Coordinates of C-alpha atoms and ligand atoms in Angstrom, one line a residue:
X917 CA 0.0 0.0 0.0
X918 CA 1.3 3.4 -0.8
X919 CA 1.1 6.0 2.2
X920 CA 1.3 9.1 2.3
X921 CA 4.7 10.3 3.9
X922 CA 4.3 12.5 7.3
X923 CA 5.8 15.9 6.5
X924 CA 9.9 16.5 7.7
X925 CA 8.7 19.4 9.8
X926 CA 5.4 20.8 11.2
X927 CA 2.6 22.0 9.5
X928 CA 3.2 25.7 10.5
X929 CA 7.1 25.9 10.2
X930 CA 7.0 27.6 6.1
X931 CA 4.5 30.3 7.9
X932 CA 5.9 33.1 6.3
X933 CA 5.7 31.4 2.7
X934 CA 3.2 28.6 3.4
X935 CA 0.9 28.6 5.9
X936 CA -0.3 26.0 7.9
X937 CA -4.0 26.5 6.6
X938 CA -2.4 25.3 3.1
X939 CA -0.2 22.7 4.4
X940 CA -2.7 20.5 6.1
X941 CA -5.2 21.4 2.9
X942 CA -2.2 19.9 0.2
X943 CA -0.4 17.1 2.5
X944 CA -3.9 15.8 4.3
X945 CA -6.1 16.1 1.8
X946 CA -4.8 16.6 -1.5
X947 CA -1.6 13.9 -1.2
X948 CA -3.7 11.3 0.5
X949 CA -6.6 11.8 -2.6
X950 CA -3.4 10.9 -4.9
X951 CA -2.3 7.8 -2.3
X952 CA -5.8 6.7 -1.9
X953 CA -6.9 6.6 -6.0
X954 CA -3.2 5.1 -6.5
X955 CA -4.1 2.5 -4.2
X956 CA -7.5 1.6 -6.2
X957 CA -5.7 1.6 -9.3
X958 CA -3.2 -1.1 -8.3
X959 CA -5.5 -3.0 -6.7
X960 CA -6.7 -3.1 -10.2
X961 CA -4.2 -4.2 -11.3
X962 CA -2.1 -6.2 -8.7
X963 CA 1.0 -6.9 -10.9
X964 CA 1.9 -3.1 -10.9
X965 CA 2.5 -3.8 -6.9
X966 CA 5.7 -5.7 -8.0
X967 CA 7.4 -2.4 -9.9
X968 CA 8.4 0.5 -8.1
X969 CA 6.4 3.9 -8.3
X970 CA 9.6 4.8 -10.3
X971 CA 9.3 2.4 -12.8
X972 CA 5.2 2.6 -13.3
X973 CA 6.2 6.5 -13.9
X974 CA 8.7 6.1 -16.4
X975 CA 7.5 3.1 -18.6
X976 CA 3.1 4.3 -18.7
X977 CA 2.8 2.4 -21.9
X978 CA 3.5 -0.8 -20.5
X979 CA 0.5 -0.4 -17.9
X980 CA -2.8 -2.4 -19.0
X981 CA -5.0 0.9 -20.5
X982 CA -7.6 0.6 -17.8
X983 CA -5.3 2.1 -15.2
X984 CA -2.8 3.6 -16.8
X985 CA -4.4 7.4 -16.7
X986 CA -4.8 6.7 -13.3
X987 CA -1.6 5.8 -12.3
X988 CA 0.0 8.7 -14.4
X989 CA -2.4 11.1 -12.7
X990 CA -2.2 9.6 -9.0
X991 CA 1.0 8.0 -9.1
X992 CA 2.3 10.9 -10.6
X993 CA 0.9 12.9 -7.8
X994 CA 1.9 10.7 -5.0
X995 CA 5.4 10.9 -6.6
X996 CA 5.6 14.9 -7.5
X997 CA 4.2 15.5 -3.6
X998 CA 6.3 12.8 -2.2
X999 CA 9.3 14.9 -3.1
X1000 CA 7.8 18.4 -2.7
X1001 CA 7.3 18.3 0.8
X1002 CA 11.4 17.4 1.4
X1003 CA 12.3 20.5 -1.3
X1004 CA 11.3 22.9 1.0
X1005 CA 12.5 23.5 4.6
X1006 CA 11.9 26.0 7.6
X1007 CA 15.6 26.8 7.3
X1008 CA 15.7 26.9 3.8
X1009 CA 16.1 29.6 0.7
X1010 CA 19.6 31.1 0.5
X1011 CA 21.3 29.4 -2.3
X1012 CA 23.1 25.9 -3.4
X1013 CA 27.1 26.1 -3.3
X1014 CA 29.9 24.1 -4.8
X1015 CA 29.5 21.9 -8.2
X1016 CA 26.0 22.7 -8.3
X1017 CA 26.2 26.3 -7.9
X1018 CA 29.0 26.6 -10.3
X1019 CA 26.4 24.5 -13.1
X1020 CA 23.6 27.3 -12.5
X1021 CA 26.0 29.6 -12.8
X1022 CA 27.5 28.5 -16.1
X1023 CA 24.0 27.9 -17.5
X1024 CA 22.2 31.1 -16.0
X1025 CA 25.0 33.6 -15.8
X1026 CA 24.2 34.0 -12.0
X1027 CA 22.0 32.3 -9.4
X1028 CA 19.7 35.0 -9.9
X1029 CA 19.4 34.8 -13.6
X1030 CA 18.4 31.1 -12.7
X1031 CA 15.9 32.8 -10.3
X1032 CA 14.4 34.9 -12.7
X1033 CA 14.0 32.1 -15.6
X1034 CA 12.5 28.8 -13.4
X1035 CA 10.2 31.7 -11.8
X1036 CA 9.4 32.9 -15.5
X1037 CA 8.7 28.9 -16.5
X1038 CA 6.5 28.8 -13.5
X1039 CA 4.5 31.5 -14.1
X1040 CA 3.9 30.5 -17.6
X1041 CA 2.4 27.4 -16.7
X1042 CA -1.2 27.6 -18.0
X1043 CA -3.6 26.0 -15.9
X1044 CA -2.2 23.4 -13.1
X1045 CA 1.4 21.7 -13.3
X1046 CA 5.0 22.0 -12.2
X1047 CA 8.2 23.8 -13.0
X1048 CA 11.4 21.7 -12.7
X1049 CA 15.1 21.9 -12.8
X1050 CA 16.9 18.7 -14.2
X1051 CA 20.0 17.1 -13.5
X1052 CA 21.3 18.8 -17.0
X1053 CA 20.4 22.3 -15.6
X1054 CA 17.4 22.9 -17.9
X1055 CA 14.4 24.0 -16.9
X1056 CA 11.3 22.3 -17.6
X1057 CA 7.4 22.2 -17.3
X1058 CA 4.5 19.8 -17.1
X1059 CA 0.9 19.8 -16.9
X1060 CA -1.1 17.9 -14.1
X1061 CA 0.7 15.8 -12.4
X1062 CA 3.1 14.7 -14.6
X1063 CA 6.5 13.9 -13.9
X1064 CA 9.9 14.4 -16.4
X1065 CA 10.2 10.4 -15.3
X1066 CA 7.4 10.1 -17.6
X1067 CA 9.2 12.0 -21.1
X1068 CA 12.0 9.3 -20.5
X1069 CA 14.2 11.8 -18.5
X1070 CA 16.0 11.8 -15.1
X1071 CA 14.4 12.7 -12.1
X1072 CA 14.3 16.4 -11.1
X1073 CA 16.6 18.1 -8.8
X1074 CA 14.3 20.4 -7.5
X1075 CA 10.4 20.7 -8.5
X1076 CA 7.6 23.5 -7.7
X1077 CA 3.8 22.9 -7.6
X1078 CA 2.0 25.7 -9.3
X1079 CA -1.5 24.3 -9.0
X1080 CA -4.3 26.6 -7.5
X1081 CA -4.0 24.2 -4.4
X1082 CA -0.8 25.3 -3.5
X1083 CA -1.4 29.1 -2.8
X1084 CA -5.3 29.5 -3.2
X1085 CA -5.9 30.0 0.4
X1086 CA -3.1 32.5 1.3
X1087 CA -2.3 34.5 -2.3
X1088 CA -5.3 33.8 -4.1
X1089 CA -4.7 34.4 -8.1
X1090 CA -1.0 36.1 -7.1
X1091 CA 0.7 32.7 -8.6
X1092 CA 4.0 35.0 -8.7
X1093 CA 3.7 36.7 -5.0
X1094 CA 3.8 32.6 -4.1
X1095 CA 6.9 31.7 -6.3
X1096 CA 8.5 34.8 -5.1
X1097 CA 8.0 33.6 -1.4
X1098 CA 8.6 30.0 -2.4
X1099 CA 12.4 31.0 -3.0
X1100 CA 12.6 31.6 1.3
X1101 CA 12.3 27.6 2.1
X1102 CA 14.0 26.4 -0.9
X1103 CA 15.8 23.0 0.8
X1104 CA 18.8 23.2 -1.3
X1105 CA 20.6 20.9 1.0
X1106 CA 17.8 18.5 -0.4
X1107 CA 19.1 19.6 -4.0
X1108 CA 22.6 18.8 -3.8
X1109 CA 21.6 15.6 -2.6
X1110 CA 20.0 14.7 -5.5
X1111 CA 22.5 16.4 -7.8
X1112 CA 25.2 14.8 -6.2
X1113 CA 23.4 11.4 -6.1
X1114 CA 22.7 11.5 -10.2
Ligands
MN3_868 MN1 -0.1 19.9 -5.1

């Protein structure tokens, strides 16, 4: 059974960016309406309970048809959320250092020039979706809930949700006041994890 992770710090702790309002709303409700439909669709379908999540994500084509929106809709949720809640942190923002910084830097000119663009690729998201940054150093988007795992590429270092769900309550249409804020509880210790992990 796939569960819904418990958050690595409390519900109130991204205040100033996120309140706790949204926080329960997106990890109580939201993520467990992804874990719960991803449950029914592998109970479907009880072979997929052999692969990992991983490997449902990045080979859909090879799920039986009956399921397979599902699992790129709720699997792809459980996965995207899964991840978001460890990319942010109350001591996070600032910015990445060492290898990492020095690839932004050589793609973007300047950690703010990187700034500027993934916030200009989030904004430009029409509708609900995410904003990435990949292993490479490009930028990416995607509607819904899919994942780059599922256009055959690496995992993302670092992902942002821009659906309504994630700001609604405390910035109402102001997608960029939340992006903008977003920036303070960046975890980019979580990021060069991943980057040095690829
Ligand atoms: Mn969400």
């Amino acid at each position: 059974m796939y569960t819904v992770p418990n958050l690595p710090y409390d519900y109130d702790q991204l205040g100033a960016a996120i309140s706790g309002d949204i926080m329960r709303l997106h990890h109580d409700k939201h993520h467990q309406a992804y874990v719960d439909k991803l449950n029914a669709a592998v109970d479907a379908a009880p072979a997929l309970r052999e692969r990992p999540l991983e490997s449902l994500l990045t080979d859909l084509t090879s799920l039986p048809e009956s399921v397979r929106m599902a699992v790129r809709n709720h699997g792809g949720g459980h996965y995207n959320h899964s991840l978001f809640w460890q990319w942010m942190s109350p001591n996070g923002g600032g910015e990445p250092t060492g290898e990492l910084a020095a690839q932004i830097v050589a793609r973007y000119g300047s950690f703010q020039g990187f700034v500027d663009e993934f916030t200009t690729k989030s904004l430009s998201v029409f509708g609900s979706g995410w904003a990435w940054l990949q292993p490479n150093m490009d930028i990416l988007t995607t509607a819904n809930q899919d994942t780059p795992l599922m256009q055959g590429l690496d995992a993302p270092l670092l992902g942002l949700d821009v659906w309504e769900h994630a700001y609604y309550l405390d910035y109402k249409n102001k997608r960029d006041d939340y992006v903008k804020a977003w920036w303070d509880v960046v975890n980019w210790d979580m990021v060069q994890e991943r980057f040095s992990a690829k």
